[in-house]
CSV table of C-alpha atoms in Angstrom, one decimal:
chain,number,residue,atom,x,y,z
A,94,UNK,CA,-54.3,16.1,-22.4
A,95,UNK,CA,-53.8,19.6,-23.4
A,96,UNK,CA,-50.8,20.1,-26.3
A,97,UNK,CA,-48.6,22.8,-25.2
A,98,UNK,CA,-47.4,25.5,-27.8
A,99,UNK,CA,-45.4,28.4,-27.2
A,100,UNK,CA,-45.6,31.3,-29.6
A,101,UNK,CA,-42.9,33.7,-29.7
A,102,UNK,CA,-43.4,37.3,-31.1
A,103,UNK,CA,-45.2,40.4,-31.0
A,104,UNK,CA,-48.1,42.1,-29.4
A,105,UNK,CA,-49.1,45.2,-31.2
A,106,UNK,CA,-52.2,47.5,-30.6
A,107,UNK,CA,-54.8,47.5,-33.3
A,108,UNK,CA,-56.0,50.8,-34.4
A,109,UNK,CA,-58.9,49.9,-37.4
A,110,UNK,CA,-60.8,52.0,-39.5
A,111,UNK,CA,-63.1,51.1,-42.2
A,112,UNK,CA,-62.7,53.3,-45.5
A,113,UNK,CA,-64.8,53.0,-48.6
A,114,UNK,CA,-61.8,52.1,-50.4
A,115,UNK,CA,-58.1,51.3,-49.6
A,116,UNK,CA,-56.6,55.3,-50.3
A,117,UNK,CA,-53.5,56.0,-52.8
A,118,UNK,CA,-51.1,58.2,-51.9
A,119,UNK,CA,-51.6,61.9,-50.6
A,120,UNK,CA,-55.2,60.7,-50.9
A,121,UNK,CA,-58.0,61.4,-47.5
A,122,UNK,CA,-60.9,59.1,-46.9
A,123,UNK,CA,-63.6,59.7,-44.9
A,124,UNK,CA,-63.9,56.6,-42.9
A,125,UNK,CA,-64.9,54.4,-39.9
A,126,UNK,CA,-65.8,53.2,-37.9
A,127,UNK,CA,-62.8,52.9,-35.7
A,128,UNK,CA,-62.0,50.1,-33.5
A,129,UNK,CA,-59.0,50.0,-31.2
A,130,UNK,CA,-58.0,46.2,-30.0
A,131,UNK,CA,-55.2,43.8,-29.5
A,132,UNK,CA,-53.3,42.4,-32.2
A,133,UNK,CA,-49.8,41.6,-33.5
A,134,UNK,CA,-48.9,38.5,-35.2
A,135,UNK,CA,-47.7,36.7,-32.3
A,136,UNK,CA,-50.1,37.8,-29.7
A,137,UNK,CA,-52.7,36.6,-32.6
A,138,UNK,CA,-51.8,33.6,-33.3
A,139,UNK,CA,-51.4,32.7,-29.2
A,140,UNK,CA,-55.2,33.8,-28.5
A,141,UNK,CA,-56.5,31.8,-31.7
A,142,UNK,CA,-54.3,28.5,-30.0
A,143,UNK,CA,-55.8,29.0,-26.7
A,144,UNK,CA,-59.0,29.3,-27.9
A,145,UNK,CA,-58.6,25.7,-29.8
A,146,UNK,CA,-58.0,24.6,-26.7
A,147,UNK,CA,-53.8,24.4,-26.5
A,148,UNK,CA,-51.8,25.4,-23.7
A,149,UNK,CA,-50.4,28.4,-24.8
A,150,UNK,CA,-47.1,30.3,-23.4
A,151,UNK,CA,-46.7,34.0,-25.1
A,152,UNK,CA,-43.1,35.2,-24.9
A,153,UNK,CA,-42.7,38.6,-26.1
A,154,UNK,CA,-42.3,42.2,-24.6
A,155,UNK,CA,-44.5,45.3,-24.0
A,156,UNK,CA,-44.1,48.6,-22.9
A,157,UNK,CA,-44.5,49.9,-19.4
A,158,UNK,CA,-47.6,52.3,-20.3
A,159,UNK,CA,-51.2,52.0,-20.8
A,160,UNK,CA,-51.1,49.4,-23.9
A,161,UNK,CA,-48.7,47.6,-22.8
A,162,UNK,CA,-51.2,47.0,-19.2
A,163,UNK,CA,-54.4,46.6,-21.3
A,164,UNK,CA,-52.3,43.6,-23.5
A,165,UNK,CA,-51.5,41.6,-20.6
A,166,UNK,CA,-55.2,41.7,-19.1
A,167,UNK,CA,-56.6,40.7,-22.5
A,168,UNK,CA,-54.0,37.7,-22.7
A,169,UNK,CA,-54.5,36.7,-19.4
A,170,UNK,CA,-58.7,37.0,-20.0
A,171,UNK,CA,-57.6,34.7,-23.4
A,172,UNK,CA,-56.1,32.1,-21.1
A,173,UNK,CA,-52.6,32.7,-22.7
A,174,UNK,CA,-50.3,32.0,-20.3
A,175,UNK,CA,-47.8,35.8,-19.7
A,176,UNK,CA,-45.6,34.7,-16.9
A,177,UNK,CA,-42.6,35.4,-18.9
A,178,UNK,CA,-43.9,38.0,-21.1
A,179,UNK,CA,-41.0,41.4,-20.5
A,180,UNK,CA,-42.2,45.0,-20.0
A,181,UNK,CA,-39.7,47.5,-20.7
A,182,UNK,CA,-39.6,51.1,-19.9
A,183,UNK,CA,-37.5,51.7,-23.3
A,184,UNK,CA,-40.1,52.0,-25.7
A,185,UNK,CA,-43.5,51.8,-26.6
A,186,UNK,CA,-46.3,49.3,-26.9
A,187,UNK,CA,-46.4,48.4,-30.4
A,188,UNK,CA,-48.7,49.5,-32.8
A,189,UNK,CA,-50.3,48.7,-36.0
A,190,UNK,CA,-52.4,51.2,-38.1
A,191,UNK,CA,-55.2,49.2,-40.3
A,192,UNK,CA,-57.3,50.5,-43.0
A,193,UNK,CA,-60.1,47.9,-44.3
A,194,UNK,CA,-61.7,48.1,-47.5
A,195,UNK,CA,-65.7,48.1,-46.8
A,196,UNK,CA,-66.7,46.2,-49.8
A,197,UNK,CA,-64.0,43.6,-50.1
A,198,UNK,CA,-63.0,43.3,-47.1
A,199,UNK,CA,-59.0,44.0,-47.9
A,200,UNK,CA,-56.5,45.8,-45.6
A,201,UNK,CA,-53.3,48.1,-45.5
A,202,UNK,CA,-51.6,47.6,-42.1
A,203,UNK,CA,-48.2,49.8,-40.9
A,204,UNK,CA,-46.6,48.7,-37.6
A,205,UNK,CA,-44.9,50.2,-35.4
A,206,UNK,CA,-43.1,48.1,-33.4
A,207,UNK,CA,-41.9,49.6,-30.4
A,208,UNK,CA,-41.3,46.8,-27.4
A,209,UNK,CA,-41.4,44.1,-30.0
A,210,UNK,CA,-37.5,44.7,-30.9
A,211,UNK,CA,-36.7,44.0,-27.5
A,212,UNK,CA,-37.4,40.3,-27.5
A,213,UNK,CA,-33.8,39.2,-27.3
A,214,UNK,CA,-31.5,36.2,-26.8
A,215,UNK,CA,-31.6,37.0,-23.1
A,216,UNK,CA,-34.8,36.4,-22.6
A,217,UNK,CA,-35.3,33.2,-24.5
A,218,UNK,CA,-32.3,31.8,-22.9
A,219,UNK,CA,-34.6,32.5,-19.7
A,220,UNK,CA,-37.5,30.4,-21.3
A,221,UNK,CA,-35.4,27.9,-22.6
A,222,UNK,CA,-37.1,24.7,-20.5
A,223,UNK,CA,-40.2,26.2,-21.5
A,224,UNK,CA,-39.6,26.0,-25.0
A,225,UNK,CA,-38.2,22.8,-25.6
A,226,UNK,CA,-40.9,21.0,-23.8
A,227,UNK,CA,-43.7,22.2,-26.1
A,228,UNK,CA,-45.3,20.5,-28.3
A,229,UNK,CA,-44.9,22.9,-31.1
A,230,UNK,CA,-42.9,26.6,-31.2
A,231,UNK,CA,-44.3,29.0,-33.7
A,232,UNK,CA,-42.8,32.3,-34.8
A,233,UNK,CA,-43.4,35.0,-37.1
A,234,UNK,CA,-41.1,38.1,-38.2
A,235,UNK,CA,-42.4,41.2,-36.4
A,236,UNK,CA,-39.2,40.6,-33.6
A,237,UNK,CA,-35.4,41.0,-34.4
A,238,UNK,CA,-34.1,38.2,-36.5
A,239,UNK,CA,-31.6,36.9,-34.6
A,240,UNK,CA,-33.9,36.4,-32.3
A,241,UNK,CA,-35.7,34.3,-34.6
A,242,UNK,CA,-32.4,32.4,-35.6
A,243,UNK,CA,-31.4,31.3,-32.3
A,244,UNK,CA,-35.1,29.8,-31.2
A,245,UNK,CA,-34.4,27.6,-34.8
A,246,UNK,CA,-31.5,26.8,-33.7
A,247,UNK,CA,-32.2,25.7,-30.0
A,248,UNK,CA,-35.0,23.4,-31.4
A,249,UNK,CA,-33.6,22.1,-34.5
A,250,UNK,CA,-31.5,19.4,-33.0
A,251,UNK,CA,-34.4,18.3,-31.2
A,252,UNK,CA,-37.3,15.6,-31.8
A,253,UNK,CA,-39.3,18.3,-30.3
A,254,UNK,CA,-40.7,20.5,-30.4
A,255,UNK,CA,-42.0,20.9,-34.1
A,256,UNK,CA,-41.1,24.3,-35.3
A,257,UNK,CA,-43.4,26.5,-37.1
A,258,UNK,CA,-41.9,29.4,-39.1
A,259,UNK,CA,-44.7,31.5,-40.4
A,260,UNK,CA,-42.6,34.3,-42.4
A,261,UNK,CA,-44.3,37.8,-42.1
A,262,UNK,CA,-44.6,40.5,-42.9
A,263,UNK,CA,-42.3,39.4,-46.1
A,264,UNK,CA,-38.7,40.1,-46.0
A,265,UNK,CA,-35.9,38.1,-47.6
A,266,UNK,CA,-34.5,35.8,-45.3
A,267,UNK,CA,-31.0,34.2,-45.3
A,268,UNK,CA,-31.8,30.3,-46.1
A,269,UNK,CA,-30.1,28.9,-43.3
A,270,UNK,CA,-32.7,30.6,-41.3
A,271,UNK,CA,-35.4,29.0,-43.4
A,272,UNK,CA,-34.1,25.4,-43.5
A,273,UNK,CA,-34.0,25.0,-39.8
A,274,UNK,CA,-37.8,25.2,-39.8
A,275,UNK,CA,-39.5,22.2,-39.4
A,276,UNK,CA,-42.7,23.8,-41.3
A,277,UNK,CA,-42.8,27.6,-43.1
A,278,UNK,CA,-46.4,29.3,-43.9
A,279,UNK,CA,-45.8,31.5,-46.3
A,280,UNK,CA,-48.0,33.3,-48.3
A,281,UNK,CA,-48.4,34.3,-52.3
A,282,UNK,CA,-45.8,37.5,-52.0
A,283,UNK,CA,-43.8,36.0,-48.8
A,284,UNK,CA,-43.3,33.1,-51.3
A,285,UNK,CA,-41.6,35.3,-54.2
A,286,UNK,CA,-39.7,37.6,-51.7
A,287,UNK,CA,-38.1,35.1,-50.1
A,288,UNK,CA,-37.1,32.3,-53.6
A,289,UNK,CA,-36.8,35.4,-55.9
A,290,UNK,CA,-39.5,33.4,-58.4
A,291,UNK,CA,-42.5,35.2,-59.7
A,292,UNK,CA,-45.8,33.9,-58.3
A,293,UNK,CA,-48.4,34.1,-61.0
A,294,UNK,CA,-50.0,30.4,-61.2
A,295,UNK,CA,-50.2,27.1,-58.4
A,296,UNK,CA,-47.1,25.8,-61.0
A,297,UNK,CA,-45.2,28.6,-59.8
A,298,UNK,CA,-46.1,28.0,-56.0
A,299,UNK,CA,-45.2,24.5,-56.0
A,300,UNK,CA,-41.8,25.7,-57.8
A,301,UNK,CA,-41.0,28.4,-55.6
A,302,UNK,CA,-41.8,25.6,-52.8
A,303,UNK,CA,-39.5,22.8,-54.0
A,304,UNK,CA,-36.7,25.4,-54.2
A,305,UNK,CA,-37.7,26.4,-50.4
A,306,UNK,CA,-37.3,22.7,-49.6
A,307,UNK,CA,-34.0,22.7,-51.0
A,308,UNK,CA,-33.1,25.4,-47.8
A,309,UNK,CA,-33.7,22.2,-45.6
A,310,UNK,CA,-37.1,22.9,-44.2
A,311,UNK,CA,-39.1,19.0,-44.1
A,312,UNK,CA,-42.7,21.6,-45.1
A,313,UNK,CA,-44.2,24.3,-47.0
A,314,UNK,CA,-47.6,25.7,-46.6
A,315,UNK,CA,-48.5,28.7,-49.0
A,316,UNK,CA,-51.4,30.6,-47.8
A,317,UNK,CA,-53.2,31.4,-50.9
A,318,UNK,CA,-56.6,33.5,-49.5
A,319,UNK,CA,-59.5,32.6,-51.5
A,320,UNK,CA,-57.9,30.2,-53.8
A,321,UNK,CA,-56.9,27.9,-50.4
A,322,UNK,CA,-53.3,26.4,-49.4
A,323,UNK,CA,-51.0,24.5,-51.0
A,324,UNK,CA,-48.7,21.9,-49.5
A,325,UNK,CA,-45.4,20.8,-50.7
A,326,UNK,CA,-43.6,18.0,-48.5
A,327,UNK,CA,-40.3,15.8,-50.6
A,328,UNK,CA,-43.2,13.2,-51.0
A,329,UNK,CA,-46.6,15.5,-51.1
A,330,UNK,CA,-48.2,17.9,-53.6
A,331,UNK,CA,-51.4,19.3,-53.2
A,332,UNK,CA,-53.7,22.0,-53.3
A,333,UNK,CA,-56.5,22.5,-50.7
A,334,UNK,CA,-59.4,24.5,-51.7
A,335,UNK,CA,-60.4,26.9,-49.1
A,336,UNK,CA,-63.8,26.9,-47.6
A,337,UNK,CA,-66.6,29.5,-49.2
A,338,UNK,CA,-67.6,32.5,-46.4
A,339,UNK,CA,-68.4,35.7,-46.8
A,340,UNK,CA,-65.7,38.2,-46.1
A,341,UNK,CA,-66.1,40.5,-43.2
A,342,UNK,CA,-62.5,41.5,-42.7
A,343,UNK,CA,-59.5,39.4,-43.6
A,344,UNK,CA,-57.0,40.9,-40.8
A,345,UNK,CA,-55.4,38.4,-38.9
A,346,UNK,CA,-56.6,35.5,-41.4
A,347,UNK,CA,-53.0,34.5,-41.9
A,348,UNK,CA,-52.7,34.4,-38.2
A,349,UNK,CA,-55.9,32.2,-37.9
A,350,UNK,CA,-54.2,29.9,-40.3
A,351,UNK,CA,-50.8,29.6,-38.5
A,352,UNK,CA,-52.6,29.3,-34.8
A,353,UNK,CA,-54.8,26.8,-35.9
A,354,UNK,CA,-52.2,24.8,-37.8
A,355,UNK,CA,-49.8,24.6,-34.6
A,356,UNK,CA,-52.9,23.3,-33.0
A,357,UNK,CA,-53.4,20.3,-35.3
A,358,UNK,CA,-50.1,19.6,-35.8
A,359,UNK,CA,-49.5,19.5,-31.7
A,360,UNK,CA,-52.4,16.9,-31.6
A,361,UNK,CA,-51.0,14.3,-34.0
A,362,UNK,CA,-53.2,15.1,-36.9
A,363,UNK,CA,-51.1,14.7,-41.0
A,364,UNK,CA,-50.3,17.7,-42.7
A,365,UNK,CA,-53.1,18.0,-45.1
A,366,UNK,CA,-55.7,17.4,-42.3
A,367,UNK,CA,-54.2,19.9,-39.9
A,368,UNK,CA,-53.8,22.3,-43.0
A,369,UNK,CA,-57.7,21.4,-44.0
A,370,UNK,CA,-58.4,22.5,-40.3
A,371,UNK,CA,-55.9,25.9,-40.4
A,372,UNK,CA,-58.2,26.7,-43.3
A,373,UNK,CA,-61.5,26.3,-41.6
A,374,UNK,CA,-60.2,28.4,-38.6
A,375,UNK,CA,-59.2,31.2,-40.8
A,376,UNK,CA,-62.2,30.9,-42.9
A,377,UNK,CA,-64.2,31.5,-39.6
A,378,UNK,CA,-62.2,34.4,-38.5
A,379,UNK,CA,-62.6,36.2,-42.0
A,380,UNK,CA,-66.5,36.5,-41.0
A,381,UNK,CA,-65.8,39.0,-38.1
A,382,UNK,CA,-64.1,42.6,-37.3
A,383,UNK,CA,-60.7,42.7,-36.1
A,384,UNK,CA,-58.0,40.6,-35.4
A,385,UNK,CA,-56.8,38.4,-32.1
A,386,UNK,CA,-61.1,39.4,-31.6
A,387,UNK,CA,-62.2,37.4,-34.5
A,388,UNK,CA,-60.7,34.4,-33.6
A,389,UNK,CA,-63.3,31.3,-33.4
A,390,UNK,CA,-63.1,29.1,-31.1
A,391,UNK,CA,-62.7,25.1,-31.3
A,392,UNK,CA,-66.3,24.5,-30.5
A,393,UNK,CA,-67.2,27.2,-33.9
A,394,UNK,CA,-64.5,25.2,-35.4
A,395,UNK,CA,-65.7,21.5,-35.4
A,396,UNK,CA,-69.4,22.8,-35.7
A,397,UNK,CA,-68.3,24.3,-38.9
A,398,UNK,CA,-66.3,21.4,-40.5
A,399,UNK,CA,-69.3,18.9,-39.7
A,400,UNK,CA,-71.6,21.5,-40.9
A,401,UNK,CA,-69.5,22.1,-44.3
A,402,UNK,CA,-68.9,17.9,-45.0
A,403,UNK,CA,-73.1,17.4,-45.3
């Protein structure tokens, strides 16, 4: 029986250039090529869950124009259920501007984020039956935080669904936000933006975790790139190596992770096994352009996890 997750966030439009390096200030690159696609962290993170094979429920806002129509035709073409996905005349589509360094395969994004400040109370009030009979609710920080606040709050009380808090782009967060999420995916900077401790070595992760604990959140994941995960649980500690692959383009890896976390935590699976299979999917999406575009599906997945244990 398919596991139903709801992701609740933003949809951005994808402008991408290559560049032989990542520019410094006042500085012009030749570049390209360019690719123009969907993207956003939420919108992401919905199309890498439905193509593991969840149910997936999008709930977000675009804008009444020409990105905002091609956004729900790819989601729809993803299988990600839109029915309560807003369009608003207000604003814009949002956008994100990506450069992507040709030989290591490292980005600078800007966002723009246009429709995506429109997901409000309102509308989740709206969706509420929706959410609380998922499986898993995962959210990101590209939408207005009180947004974000009240979803935690709704589901905290509950046995489910399990709550995903995946905290980016970094920002310092008030803790009580933090604690009422059942799991928070973090990565190296997110980490020391939001505990205020320097991040040089995995000791300092797995400090900068504990204190996160200490917020009230039961999990912390921090996404570490090539150097893997780490988990920190009150009774686990561990590092998981990430898997070797040759890096294409690493937008939308953390997004990878996150989606296909939700996915193995919705099925049943521990936390170091579903983190062990986050890691393969964004190991996998690192190989290809682009972002929501490069994510594998589970079939790619489970071929590539039998194919790395021989």
């Amino acid at each position: 029986m398919e596991k139903r997750i709801t992701v609740i966030g933003s949809y951005n439009t994808d402008l991408v250039s290559k560049a032989p390096h990542l520019p410094k200030p006042g500085e012009t690159i030749l570049g390209g090529p360019f690719i123009m696609g969907p993207g956003g962290k939420g919108s992401n993170q919905a199309v890498c869950s439905a193509r593991l094979d969840a149910e997936v429920y999008f709930i977000g806002c675009i804008g009444n124009d020409n990105f905002g129509k091609i956004a729900k035709d790819f989601l729809l073409k993803e299988n990600v259920k839109v029915d309560y996905l807003k369009v608003t005349d207000k604003t814009h589509t949002g956008i994100a501007l990506i450069i992507v360094d040709d030989k290591t395969g490292e980005n600078m994004i800007v966002v723009a984020p246009g429709a995506n400040m429109e997901v409000n109370i309102e509308q989740i009030n709206a969706v509420k039956d929706i959410i609380l009979s998922s499986d898993v609710v995962l959210l990101q920080l590209e939408i207005p935080i009180e947004t974000i606040s009240y979803v935690l709050n709704l589901v905290s009380n509950e046995r489910k669904p399990l709550s995903i808090l995946n905290p980016a782009p970094a920002r310092k967060l008030d803790d009580k936000i933090l604690g009422k999420a059942d799991i928070v995916t973090p990565n190296r900077n997110e980490l020391e933006i939001i505990t205020g401790i320097k991040i040089e070595t995995l000791e300092d992760v797995e400090k900068a975790s504990i204190k996160m604990l200490s917020y009230g959140t039961k999990g912390v994941v921090v996404t570490l790139g090539k150097d893997g995960a780490f988990v920190v649980t009150e009774n686990k500690r561990k590092h998981i190596p990430s898997f070797k692959v040759e890096a294409v383009d690493t937008t939308g890896a953390g997004d990878a992770f996150n989606g296909g976390l939700a996915v193995a935590l919705s099925e049943g699976k521990d936390l170091i096994s579903a983190v062990t299979f986050a890691s393969a999917v964004a190991a996998l999406s690192v190989t290809k352009m682009g972002a929501a575009s490069s994510m594998p599906y589970r079939e790619e997945v489970e071929r590539f996890l039998k194919e790395y244990s021989n």
